[in-house]
Amino acid sequence: MQQELELLLERFSALEAESSTVDIAPAEGLLVVRADGIKQSKRFLKDELENPRYRTALHKAVGITFRMWRDWAPEPSRPFILAALRLSDEVSFVLNRGDNYYGRRILKITTTLASTLSGAMSLAIAPPVARKSPRMLSVAAFDGRPLILGGEDELVSYIRCRRLLHARNAMAKVLRLESEFSDSQLYDEAPRLADDIHRLGREVGARSLWDRFDRAVSGSALYTAGSGKELDGRTLPGDPQDEGIVRQAVERACGKGRRR
């Protein structure tokens, strides 16, 4: 699994770098935009296994973003967002193959999607008292990274890559918060324990901390555009091996985005 993760990260990092140089997304490919929270992990997630308030806020923000982009897209391109993967403080949006009034311009789509999610999350995470006073609002910002994928099989591989990485990071956090391992032992000593999913799994298992791991990954969800006007979301288990669930969701979502 460690070698698989390294190969997947190398593959999709190269695709991400290549995609960032493309002006117009190909009509027959799948454009994915990954929105990564800027300093949100440090603010909300770093020092606790789970943060239900943050998870609920990000769930709401994803729904708001979907509805706004649905309404902005012309009828032939709806739903414009086909699916979304939520892991920790990142959301990967899978977009329709069809045209829209952004003309498939990657830079425009990426920046607008990231800014939409940033605004939605800033409102969703704010306590009620802060909404009455703009000075008390704290911005929850996301950057955006485009990725052009060839089709559904590559999307399934991409989702597996992100889930494996999320599982690895969650194991490292569990050991940092719930065991004797120090930050330096996890992140500084070579070879880095925090980079090795096999070694992390052994250490988590040896300390019977899998229940803590389940809490650490409890914010994982895969959304698909439903038959109505909302996203249908389902919580994903921490084990990334259940590709059948992911593939069914991908086929259902991408089937809605095929041109007729």
C-alpha positions as a printed NumPy array, in Angstrom:
array([[  0.   ,   0.   ,   0.   ],
       [  2.891,   2.381,   0.728],
       [  4.355,   1.88 ,  -2.734],
       [  0.911,   2.284,  -4.298],
       [  0.378,   5.576,  -2.462],
       [  3.776,   6.903,  -3.528],
       [  3.084,   6.038,  -7.166],
       [ -0.387,   7.588,  -7.057],
       [  0.924,  10.784,  -5.469],
       [  3.66 ,  11.058,  -8.079],
       [  1.184,  10.436, -10.895],
       [ -1.438,  12.939,  -9.796],
       [  1.109,  15.571,  -8.751],
       [  2.454,  15.476, -12.307],
       [ -1.086,  15.685, -13.732],
       [ -1.863,  18.606, -11.447],
       [  1.244,  20.486, -12.589],
       [  0.395,  19.806, -16.231],
       [ -3.257,  20.797, -15.8  ],
       [ -2.299,  24.159, -14.314],
       [ -0.702,  25.122, -17.655],
       [ -3.861,  24.411, -19.71 ],
       [ -6.155,  27.332, -20.54 ],
       [ -9.318,  25.522, -21.699],
       [-10.496,  22.197, -20.255],
       [-11.122,  19.531, -22.919],
       [-14.818,  18.921, -23.497],
       [-14.553,  15.145, -23.129],
       [-12.326,  14.999, -20.061],
       [-13.235,  15.343, -16.408],
       [-12.126,  18.529, -14.694],
       [-11.552,  18.169, -10.961],
       [-10.891,  21.187,  -8.766],
       [ -9.45 ,  20.415,  -5.352],
       [-10.049,  23.172,  -2.817],
       [ -7.596,  22.979,   0.091],
       [ -8.263,  24.84 ,   3.311],
       [ -5.688,  27.54 ,   4.038],
       [ -4.45 ,  27.092,   7.637],
       [ -7.784,  25.513,   8.557],
       [ -6.257,  22.272,   9.786],
       [ -4.121,  24.214,  12.254],
       [ -7.105,  26.299,  13.404],
       [ -9.745,  23.599,  13.68 ],
       [ -8.365,  20.051,  13.358],
       [ -4.753,  19.69 ,  14.456],
       [ -5.169,  19.208,  18.197],
       [ -8.275,  17.019,  18.383],
       [ -9.294,  13.748,  16.771],
       [-12.498,  15.191,  15.354],
       [-14.295,  18.507,  15.219],
       [-18.032,  18.015,  14.611],
       [-18.601,  21.765,  14.315],
       [-16.057,  22.059,  11.522],
       [-17.363,  18.929,   9.787],
       [-20.937,  20.23 ,   9.842],
       [-19.865,  23.656,   8.59 ],
       [-17.906,  22.208,   5.666],
       [-20.853,  19.952,   4.797],
       [-23.102,  23.025,   4.662],
       [-20.53 ,  24.967,   2.627],
       [-20.312,  22.194,   0.029],
       [-24.102,  22.24 ,  -0.315],
       [-24.192,  26.029,  -0.694],
       [-21.471,  25.89 ,  -3.344],
       [-23.34 ,  23.198,  -5.274],
       [-26.582,  25.185,  -5.272],
       [-24.903,  28.396,  -6.4  ],
       [-23.076,  26.704,  -9.263],
       [-26.196,  24.793, -10.234],
       [-28.092,  28.048, -10.596],
       [-25.263,  29.732, -12.521],
       [-25.01 ,  26.989, -15.144],
       [-27.281,  26.965, -18.223],
       [-29.879,  24.196, -18.325],
       [-27.971,  21.843, -20.711],
       [-24.982,  21.789, -18.347],
       [-26.881,  21.022, -15.133],
       [-25.849,  19.712, -12.741],
       [-22.546,  21.53 , -13.249],
       [-20.955,  19.917, -10.169],
       [-21.345,  16.16 , -10.609],
       [-19.695,  14.993,  -7.391],
       [-17.592,  16.16 ,  -4.457],
       [-15.163,  14.366,  -2.153],
       [-14.762,  15.836,   1.342],
       [-11.715,  14.783,   3.349],
       [-10.534,  16.693,   6.409],
       [-10.157,  20.321,   5.225],
       [-10.177,  19.649,   1.483],
       [-12.974,  19.236,  -1.06 ],
       [-12.493,  17.853,  -4.574],
       [-15.242,  18.934,  -6.98 ],
       [-15.902,  16.909, -10.156],
       [-17.338,  19.12 , -12.894],
       [-19.599,  18.492, -15.861],
       [-18.091,  17.858, -19.294],
       [-20.5  ,  20.31 , -20.898],
       [-20.104,  23.99 , -21.671],
       [-20.925,  26.789, -19.271],
       [-20.686,  30.524, -19.327],
       [-17.081,  30.254, -18.128],
       [-16.229,  28.646, -21.473],
       [-14.348,  25.811, -19.686],
       [-11.617,  28.327, -18.764],
       [ -9.653,  26.495, -16.099],
       [ -8.255,  29.532, -14.282],
       [-11.669,  31.21 , -14.116],
       [-13.426,  28.05 , -12.93 ],
       [-10.769,  27.199, -10.34 ],
       [-10.576,  30.647,  -8.759],
       [-14.347,  31.161,  -8.774],
       [-15.028,  27.749,  -7.233],
       [-12.405,  28.219,  -4.507],
       [-13.717,  31.692,  -3.671],
       [-17.328,  30.455,  -3.589],
       [-16.431,  27.704,  -1.118],
       [-14.383,  30.201,   0.93 ],
       [-17.338,  32.541,   1.292],
       [-19.755,  29.722,   2.086],
       [-17.416,  28.224,   4.691],
       [-16.735,  31.585,   6.329],
       [-20.469,  31.977,   6.926],
       [-21.068,  28.345,   7.896],
       [-18.28 ,  28.177,  10.495],
       [-19.105,  31.553,  12.087],
       [-20.985,  31.444,  15.4  ],
       [-24.411,  33.128,  15.302],
       [-23.206,  36.184,  17.211],
       [-20.464,  36.799,  14.633],
       [-22.967,  36.923,  11.789],
       [-24.507,  40.026,  13.352],
       [-21.174,  41.827,  13.474],
       [-18.919,  41.73 ,  10.381],
       [-15.923,  42.651,  12.532],
       [-16.241,  39.32 ,  14.332],
       [-16.288,  37.224,  11.16 ],
       [-13.209,  35.088,  10.56 ],
       [-12.423,  34.175,   6.953],
       [-12.117,  30.454,   6.162],
       [-10.261,  30.498,   2.851],
       [ -9.476,  27.8  ,   0.28 ],
       [ -7.049,  27.696,  -2.607],
       [ -7.926,  25.848,  -5.806],
       [ -5.962,  23.312,  -7.847],
       [ -7.222,  22.   , -11.2  ],
       [ -6.737,  18.456, -12.405],
       [ -7.745,  17.184, -15.855],
       [ -8.602,  13.474, -15.762],
       [ -9.185,  11.165, -18.695],
       [-12.36 ,   9.513, -17.445],
       [-14.123,   7.595, -14.712],
       [-11.38 ,   5.013, -14.08 ],
       [ -8.856,   7.762, -13.493],
       [-11.297,   9.527, -11.184],
       [-11.647,   6.354,  -9.096],
       [ -7.839,   6.177,  -8.841],
       [ -7.676,   9.839,  -7.848],
       [-10.237,   9.327,  -5.079],
       [ -8.273,   6.329,  -3.822],
       [ -5.105,   8.437,  -3.766],
       [ -6.724,  11.166,  -1.677],
       [ -8.307,   8.643,   0.703],
       [ -5.03 ,   6.791,   1.236],
       [ -3.274,  10.073,   1.944],
       [ -6.064,  11.086,   4.322],
       [ -5.81 ,   7.736,   6.137],
       [ -2.031,   8.109,   6.461],
       [ -2.355,  11.613,   7.893],
       [ -5.074,  10.482,  10.302],
       [ -2.881,   7.637,  11.611],
       [ -0.047,  10.077,  12.248],
       [ -2.406,  12.409,  14.112],
       [ -3.727,   9.555,  16.257],
       [ -0.2  ,   8.586,  17.285],
       [  0.705,  12.215,  17.996],
       [ -2.364,  12.818,  20.175],
       [ -2.955,   9.41 ,  21.753],
       [  0.475,   7.768,  22.167],
       [  3.981,   8.461,  23.412],
       [  5.245,   9.504,  19.971],
       [  6.52 ,  13.066,  19.816],
       [  6.283,  15.417,  16.851],
       [  9.993,  14.973,  16.174],
       [  9.69 ,  11.174,  16.18 ],
       [  6.84 ,  11.337,  13.7  ],
       [  7.898,  14.173,  11.421],
       [ 11.626,  14.869,  11.801],
       [ 13.544,  11.622,  12.156],
       [ 14.59 ,   9.976,   8.885],
       [ 12.982,   7.981,   7.425],
       [  9.87 ,   9.913,   8.438],
       [  7.371,   7.699,  10.225],
       [  4.535,  10.062,   9.239],
       [  5.188,   9.29 ,   5.553],
       [  4.944,   5.489,   5.859],
       [  1.383,   4.192,   5.933],
       [  2.526,   0.615,   6.693],
       [  4.59 ,   1.57 ,   9.735],
       [  1.886,   3.914,  10.964],
       [ -0.707,   1.152,  10.694],
       [  1.471,  -1.228,  12.696],
       [  1.981,   1.33 ,  15.459],
       [ -1.728,   2.196,  15.61 ],
       [ -2.66 ,  -1.502,  15.745],
       [ -0.05 ,  -2.313,  18.39 ],
       [ -1.618,   0.286,  20.679],
       [ -5.225,  -0.713,  19.908],
       [ -6.01 ,   2.767,  18.616],
       [ -8.179,   1.888,  15.622],
       [-11.241,   3.336,  17.343],
       [ -9.365,   6.646,  17.58 ],
       [ -8.506,   6.352,  13.898],
       [-12.199,   5.922,  13.043],
       [-12.919,   9.181,  14.847],
       [-10.073,  10.956,  13.071],
       [-11.45 ,  10.049,   9.618],
       [-15.119,  10.562,  10.503],
       [-15.301,  13.709,   8.369],
       [-14.986,  11.798,   5.078],
       [-17.89 ,  11.981,   2.637],
       [-18.615,  11.454,  -1.051],
       [-21.401,  13.507,  -2.63 ],
       [-23.138,  12.959,  -5.957],
       [-25.669,  15.111,  -7.773],
       [-29.066,  13.658,  -6.934],
       [-32.27 ,  13.575,  -8.914],
       [-33.483,  16.672,  -7.089],
       [-31.757,  19.982,  -6.571],
       [-29.325,  18.924,  -3.862],
       [-26.21 ,  16.806,  -3.481],
       [-26.676,  13.313,  -2.069],
       [-23.915,  12.644,   0.45 ],
       [-22.739,   9.482,   2.146],
       [-20.122,   9.042,   4.821],
       [-17.093,   7.054,   3.713],
       [-15.497,   4.477,   6.031],
       [-11.876,   4.969,   6.966],
       [-10.73 ,   1.888,   5.048],
       [ -9.882,   2.984,   1.473],
       [-10.241,  -0.594,   0.165],
       [-13.993,  -0.321,  -0.524],
       [-13.608,   0.75 ,  -4.152],
       [-16.99 ,  -0.723,  -5.082],
       [-18.817,   2.043,  -3.213],
       [-16.686,   4.714,  -4.871],
       [-16.997,   3.261,  -8.369],
       [-20.79 ,   3.026,  -8.147],
       [-20.973,   6.645,  -7.024],
       [-18.623,   7.79 ,  -9.795],
       [-20.582,   5.954, -12.486],
       [-23.857,   7.373, -11.193],
       [-22.502,  10.922, -11.023],
       [-20.651,  10.92 , -14.332],
       [-23.611,   9.333, -16.095],
       [-25.554,  12.52 , -15.354],
       [-22.863,  14.58 , -17.008],
       [-22.606,  12.76 , -20.329],
       [-23.731,  14.737, -23.294],
       [-26.832,  13.538, -24.998]])
